[in-house]
Amino acid sequence: ALRAPDDTLRVACPNCTSVLDAQDGKLSLFQTLRQEKVKPLIPLGSEGKFGGVQYTVIGFMERYAKYAGTIYPWTEYLMHNRETGFRWLVCNQSHWSFVAPVDTPPSSIGDQVNYDGDVFRIYDRGTAYVRYVLGEFYWKVSVGERVSTSDYIAPPRMLSFERTGFGRSQEVTISEGHYIPVEEIESTFGVTDLPRPWGVGVIQPRPSPGGRLWTMWIGFLAYLFFAHVVIGGGKSDGWLFFYAGIGVSLIPALVLVYLYNFEVRRWADSDYSPYASSEE
């Protein structure tokens, strides 16, 4: 049964793993695949609400990129709503993002892209391959299909450019992704025990210690200065004041080191890391 018969062009049967062409709601065999069945973490037909819009999961695919002989896989879930169209959920190393098409493309594309008030930095350029498909798709997808990709990030957002064809026949698709915690995916679709992410996600928001930590730190330093200069008349032990200042600055310093290391790990798999010298 097709869940989006008016928009579906190709179907990967969940029973026989054959790929079918869809035309006017009728299916015809396109390709018989010998692919091992993969069970999606979110079953096809699941419904969930994002931004107040109810979507149905209608398709699932595995894609991968290859770099220096190493394969980097991820999965994508195609969702559909009759009024708003198609959206994606992308899962990479158990980090999730909600992906929607970009209607107004950025004016210029280089190592940085200005879009919607943010500056996006290039993270990766490469080729993405399809290696498993299941369910319905709005284009004629096939296993082995490949596209050239460019990903720009401004956490918790990503701009992705996918190019197919050459020259004047080249087609560019631009999409925007937003990071979503795994707990929100579970509550949205009513699933449990999804794998927890490991490492730092490409667009995972950086932890924020909040303004209270810095306010308290400045307050402690101001109190120490007041006690040394005003109360002690500047005659108290200067070394004691110095070591006390180091003591109250220890936790903020550790927080800054952690946040810096967080960003270094975010860019660890990128050839465009601004922390390349730190990683070496």
Tab-separated table of C-alpha atoms in Angstrom:
chain	number	residue	atom	x	y	z
A	1	ALA	CA	0.000	0.000	0.000
A	2	LEU	CA	1.394	3.409	-0.989
A	3	ARG	CA	1.228	6.157	1.629
A	4	ALA	CA	1.966	8.984	-0.843
A	5	PRO	CA	0.711	7.584	-4.182
A	6	ASP	CA	0.483	10.971	-5.913
A	7	ASP	CA	4.137	11.834	-5.297
A	8	THR	CA	5.878	8.458	-5.273
A	9	LEU	CA	8.052	7.552	-8.280
A	10	ARG	CA	9.871	4.520	-6.912
A	11	VAL	CA	9.193	1.933	-4.198
A	12	ALA	CA	11.530	-0.533	-2.499
A	13	CYS	CA	9.314	-3.396	-1.382
A	14	PRO	CA	9.795	-4.264	2.308
A	15	ASN	CA	8.868	-7.897	1.634
A	16	CYS	CA	10.880	-8.972	-1.427
A	17	THR	CA	13.428	-6.072	-1.483
A	18	SER	CA	12.657	-5.470	-5.169
A	19	VAL	CA	12.680	-1.895	-6.470
A	20	LEU	CA	9.484	-0.924	-8.303
A	21	ASP	CA	8.547	1.973	-10.538
A	22	ALA	CA	5.330	3.740	-9.593
A	23	GLN	CA	3.113	5.412	-12.159
A	24	ASP	CA	-0.468	6.486	-11.536
A	25	GLY	CA	-0.498	4.307	-8.428
A	26	LYS	CA	0.531	1.221	-10.434
A	27	LEU	CA	3.759	-0.645	-9.700
A	28	SER	CA	6.112	-2.316	-12.192
A	29	LEU	CA	9.348	-4.156	-11.502
A	30	PHE	CA	12.461	-2.036	-12.027
A	31	GLN	CA	15.218	-3.942	-10.256
A	32	THR	CA	15.589	-7.066	-8.147
A	33	LEU	CA	18.089	-6.548	-5.348
A	34	ARG	CA	19.981	-9.039	-3.267
A	35	GLN	CA	20.292	-6.831	-0.249
A	36	GLU	CA	20.163	-8.028	3.317
A	37	LYS	CA	17.149	-6.671	5.101
A	38	VAL	CA	17.838	-3.797	7.471
A	39	LYS	CA	15.336	-2.979	10.185
A	40	PRO	CA	14.814	0.788	10.522
A	41	LEU	CA	14.915	2.173	14.050
A	42	ILE	CA	11.689	4.038	13.198
A	43	PRO	CA	9.248	1.680	11.421
A	44	LEU	CA	7.718	2.753	8.113
A	45	GLY	CA	4.241	4.139	8.687
A	46	SER	CA	5.200	5.771	12.004
A	47	GLU	CA	3.711	9.210	12.563
A	48	GLY	CA	5.297	12.106	14.411
A	49	LYS	CA	4.822	15.833	14.760
A	50	PHE	CA	7.535	18.425	14.079
A	51	GLY	CA	6.832	22.137	14.295
A	52	GLY	CA	3.146	21.395	14.703
A	53	VAL	CA	3.018	19.408	11.445
A	54	GLN	CA	2.185	15.694	11.402
A	55	TYR	CA	4.503	13.588	9.230
A	56	THR	CA	4.433	9.935	8.205
A	57	VAL	CA	7.636	7.959	7.689
A	58	ILE	CA	7.371	6.474	4.182
A	59	GLY	CA	10.964	5.683	3.166
A	60	PHE	CA	14.307	4.584	4.576
A	61	MET	CA	17.777	4.446	3.056
A	62	GLU	CA	21.360	3.799	4.004
A	63	ARG	CA	24.010	6.011	2.454
A	64	TYR	CA	27.749	6.211	2.860
A	65	ALA	CA	30.822	8.171	1.921
A	66	LYS	CA	34.288	6.739	1.445
A	67	TYR	CA	37.457	8.514	2.483
A	68	ALA	CA	40.998	7.097	2.530
A	69	GLY	CA	39.598	3.574	2.249
A	70	THR	CA	37.244	4.019	5.220
A	71	ILE	CA	33.452	3.894	4.829
A	72	TYR	CA	31.368	6.394	6.801
A	73	PRO	CA	27.691	5.279	6.811
A	74	TRP	CA	24.510	7.002	7.914
A	75	THR	CA	20.760	6.467	7.556
A	76	GLU	CA	17.950	8.696	6.336
A	77	TYR	CA	14.188	8.500	6.924
A	78	LEU	CA	11.850	10.142	4.402
A	79	MET	CA	8.717	11.705	5.895
A	80	HIS	CA	5.659	13.051	4.109
A	81	ASN	CA	2.821	15.447	4.814
A	82	ARG	CA	0.196	16.138	2.188
A	83	GLU	CA	0.300	19.935	2.678
A	84	THR	CA	3.983	20.652	3.410
A	85	GLY	CA	5.562	17.878	1.328
A	86	PHE	CA	8.686	15.899	2.187
A	87	ARG	CA	11.122	16.142	5.069
A	88	TRP	CA	14.008	13.968	6.232
A	89	LEU	CA	15.339	12.612	9.491
A	90	VAL	CA	19.057	11.888	9.259
A	91	CYS	CA	20.845	9.657	11.762
A	92	ASN	CA	24.653	9.779	11.804
A	93	GLN	CA	26.473	7.953	14.643
A	94	SER	CA	23.178	8.120	16.581
A	95	HIS	CA	23.038	11.917	16.224
A	96	TRP	CA	19.730	13.016	14.655
A	97	SER	CA	18.737	16.012	12.559
A	98	PHE	CA	15.530	17.228	10.929
A	99	VAL	CA	16.132	18.214	7.300
A	100	ALA	CA	13.971	20.406	5.058
A	101	PRO	CA	14.503	21.841	1.542
A	102	VAL	CA	15.822	25.386	1.150
A	103	ASP	CA	13.611	27.554	-1.030
A	104	THR	CA	15.921	30.586	-1.299
A	105	PRO	CA	19.539	29.523	-1.963
A	106	PRO	CA	22.512	31.508	-0.593
A	107	SER	CA	23.847	34.175	-2.938
A	108	SER	CA	27.479	33.008	-2.881
A	109	ILE	CA	29.154	29.693	-2.123
A	110	GLY	CA	32.795	29.315	-1.098
A	111	ASP	CA	34.431	28.109	2.088
A	112	GLN	CA	31.780	30.112	3.937
A	113	VAL	CA	28.098	30.676	3.237
A	114	ASN	CA	25.967	33.451	4.701
A	115	TYR	CA	22.427	32.241	5.143
A	116	ASP	CA	19.511	33.283	7.325
A	117	GLY	CA	21.632	35.379	9.660
A	118	ASP	CA	24.342	32.752	10.264
A	119	VAL	CA	27.764	32.100	8.786
A	120	PHE	CA	28.130	28.459	7.725
A	121	ARG	CA	31.658	27.050	7.380
A	122	ILE	CA	32.591	24.267	4.987
A	123	TYR	CA	32.841	20.942	6.805
A	124	ASP	CA	33.077	18.357	4.082
A	125	ARG	CA	33.068	17.795	0.325
A	126	GLY	CA	32.731	14.356	-1.194
A	127	THR	CA	30.486	11.776	-2.821
A	128	ALA	CA	27.500	10.070	-1.182
A	129	TYR	CA	26.392	6.603	-2.318
A	130	VAL	CA	23.095	4.784	-1.764
A	131	ARG	CA	23.520	1.176	-0.576
A	132	TYR	CA	20.079	0.237	0.808
A	133	VAL	CA	16.528	1.444	0.134
A	134	LEU	CA	13.157	0.621	1.644
A	135	GLY	CA	9.729	2.156	1.113
A	136	GLU	CA	8.571	5.065	-1.065
A	137	PHE	CA	10.612	7.840	-2.670
A	138	TYR	CA	9.724	10.933	-4.690
A	139	TRP	CA	12.544	10.397	-7.191
A	140	LYS	CA	13.765	7.351	-9.094
A	141	VAL	CA	16.214	6.183	-6.477
A	142	SER	CA	18.424	3.145	-7.074
A	143	VAL	CA	21.088	1.300	-5.109
A	144	GLY	CA	24.482	2.584	-6.199
A	145	GLU	CA	23.149	6.066	-6.932
A	146	ARG	CA	25.713	8.736	-6.126
A	147	VAL	CA	25.751	12.504	-5.741
A	148	SER	CA	28.459	15.083	-5.073
A	149	THR	CA	27.984	16.714	-1.687
A	150	SER	CA	29.124	19.833	0.169
A	151	ASP	CA	28.194	20.335	3.815
A	152	TYR	CA	28.425	23.640	5.684
A	153	ILE	CA	27.803	23.946	9.409
A	154	ALA	CA	26.744	26.582	11.913
A	155	PRO	CA	25.745	24.354	14.877
A	156	PRO	CA	23.013	23.403	15.493
A	157	ARG	CA	22.332	23.916	11.750
A	158	MET	CA	23.748	22.473	8.540
A	159	LEU	CA	23.415	23.441	4.883
A	160	SER	CA	23.846	20.525	2.484
A	161	PHE	CA	24.364	20.848	-1.275
A	162	GLU	CA	23.849	17.768	-3.469
A	163	ARG	CA	24.808	17.896	-7.150
A	164	THR	CA	23.891	15.461	-9.912
A	165	GLY	CA	24.680	15.627	-13.615
A	166	PHE	CA	27.254	17.777	-15.390
A	167	GLY	CA	27.436	21.150	-17.079
A	168	ARG	CA	24.109	22.700	-17.994
A	169	SER	CA	22.269	19.531	-16.998
A	170	GLN	CA	23.635	19.732	-13.459
A	171	GLU	CA	20.985	19.783	-10.771
A	172	VAL	CA	21.646	21.181	-7.279
A	173	THR	CA	19.493	20.387	-4.260
A	174	ILE	CA	19.968	22.466	-1.099
A	175	SER	CA	18.623	21.404	2.286
A	176	GLU	CA	18.894	22.663	5.841
A	177	GLY	CA	19.265	20.401	8.867
A	178	HIS	CA	18.584	21.130	12.538
A	179	TYR	CA	19.981	19.001	15.360
A	180	ILE	CA	17.408	16.999	17.362
A	181	PRO	CA	18.193	15.183	20.647
A	182	VAL	CA	17.572	11.434	20.536
A	183	GLU	CA	15.124	11.779	23.439
A	184	GLU	CA	12.910	14.003	21.266
A	185	ILE	CA	12.908	11.376	18.500
A	186	GLU	CA	11.787	8.741	21.023
A	187	SER	CA	8.962	10.877	22.424
A	188	THR	CA	7.818	12.019	18.968
A	189	PHE	CA	7.437	8.509	17.530
A	190	GLY	CA	6.780	6.570	20.741
A	191	VAL	CA	9.870	4.378	20.310
A	192	THR	CA	12.230	3.361	23.093
A	193	ASP	CA	15.845	2.358	23.606
A	194	LEU	CA	17.263	4.165	20.591
A	195	PRO	CA	21.084	4.027	20.586
A	196	ARG	CA	22.644	6.968	22.367
A	197	PRO	CA	25.118	9.098	20.425
A	198	TRP	CA	28.831	8.730	20.931
A	199	GLY	CA	31.426	11.367	20.300
A	200	VAL	CA	30.534	14.911	19.298
A	201	GLY	CA	27.976	15.320	16.511
A	202	VAL	CA	28.803	17.518	13.535
A	203	ILE	CA	26.034	19.991	14.423
A	204	GLN	CA	25.504	19.004	18.051
A	205	PRO	CA	24.977	22.186	20.112
A	206	ARG	CA	27.930	23.089	22.268
A	207	PRO	CA	27.120	22.738	26.001
A	208	SER	CA	26.539	26.060	27.707
A	209	PRO	CA	27.596	26.565	31.324
A	210	GLY	CA	25.203	29.499	31.512
A	211	GLY	CA	25.866	33.059	32.578
A	212	ARG	CA	25.621	32.198	36.250
A	213	LEU	CA	29.066	30.540	36.305
A	214	TRP	CA	30.811	33.600	34.876
A	215	THR	CA	28.827	35.956	37.107
A	216	MET	CA	29.831	34.000	40.204
A	217	TRP	CA	33.467	33.896	39.063
A	218	ILE	CA	33.599	37.664	38.568
A	219	GLY	CA	31.807	38.127	41.893
A	220	PHE	CA	34.377	36.002	43.749
A	221	LEU	CA	37.271	37.888	42.135
A	222	ALA	CA	35.651	41.211	43.004
A	223	TYR	CA	35.175	40.083	46.615
A	224	LEU	CA	38.814	38.958	46.880
A	225	PHE	CA	39.980	42.284	45.455
A	226	PHE	CA	37.710	44.167	47.867
A	227	ALA	CA	38.973	42.119	50.825
A	228	HIS	CA	42.618	42.667	49.855
A	229	VAL	CA	42.459	46.382	48.992
A	230	VAL	CA	39.644	47.788	51.132
A	231	ILE	CA	39.379	45.559	54.162
A	232	GLY	CA	43.063	44.681	54.353
A	233	GLY	CA	44.200	48.096	53.213
A	234	GLY	CA	46.457	46.463	50.678
A	235	LYS	CA	48.627	45.128	53.501
A	236	SER	CA	47.318	41.545	53.524
A	237	ASP	CA	49.441	38.729	52.148
A	238	GLY	CA	49.688	39.304	48.399
A	239	TRP	CA	50.552	35.679	47.702
A	240	LEU	CA	47.451	34.566	49.582
A	241	PHE	CA	45.372	36.866	47.376
A	242	PHE	CA	47.107	35.464	44.272
A	243	TYR	CA	46.509	31.818	45.175
A	244	ALA	CA	42.908	32.542	46.175
A	245	GLY	CA	42.359	34.088	42.713
A	246	ILE	CA	43.779	30.958	41.073
A	247	GLY	CA	41.520	28.782	43.242
A	248	VAL	CA	38.300	30.540	42.248
A	249	SER	CA	39.401	30.574	38.577
A	250	LEU	CA	40.122	26.851	38.380
A	251	ILE	CA	36.587	25.695	37.530
A	252	PRO	CA	35.969	28.394	34.852
A	253	ALA	CA	39.350	27.530	33.313
A	254	LEU	CA	38.443	23.819	33.167
A	255	VAL	CA	35.115	24.705	31.560
A	256	LEU	CA	36.877	26.741	28.863
A	257	VAL	CA	39.279	23.853	28.183
A	258	TYR	CA	36.338	21.430	27.894
A	259	LEU	CA	34.458	23.703	25.471
A	260	TYR	CA	37.559	24.138	23.334
A	261	ASN	CA	38.143	20.376	23.232
A	262	PHE	CA	34.459	19.884	22.329
A	263	GLU	CA	34.937	21.976	19.191
A	264	VAL	CA	38.192	20.202	18.306
A	265	ARG	CA	36.383	16.845	18.436
A	266	ARG	CA	33.502	18.215	16.337
A	267	TRP	CA	35.929	18.970	13.511
A	268	ALA	CA	38.032	15.821	13.936
A	269	ASP	CA	36.797	14.172	10.703
A	270	SER	CA	36.907	17.330	8.598
A	271	ASP	CA	39.647	18.339	6.171
A	272	TYR	CA	38.659	21.951	6.816
A	273	SER	CA	39.079	22.005	10.588
A	274	PRO	CA	40.053	25.422	12.015
A	275	TYR	CA	41.719	23.427	14.821
A	276	ALA	CA	43.980	21.367	12.542
A	277	SER	CA	47.160	22.420	14.351
A	278	SER	CA	45.560	21.495	17.693
A	279	GLU	CA	44.631	18.031	16.425
A	280	GLU	CA	48.176	17.391	15.269
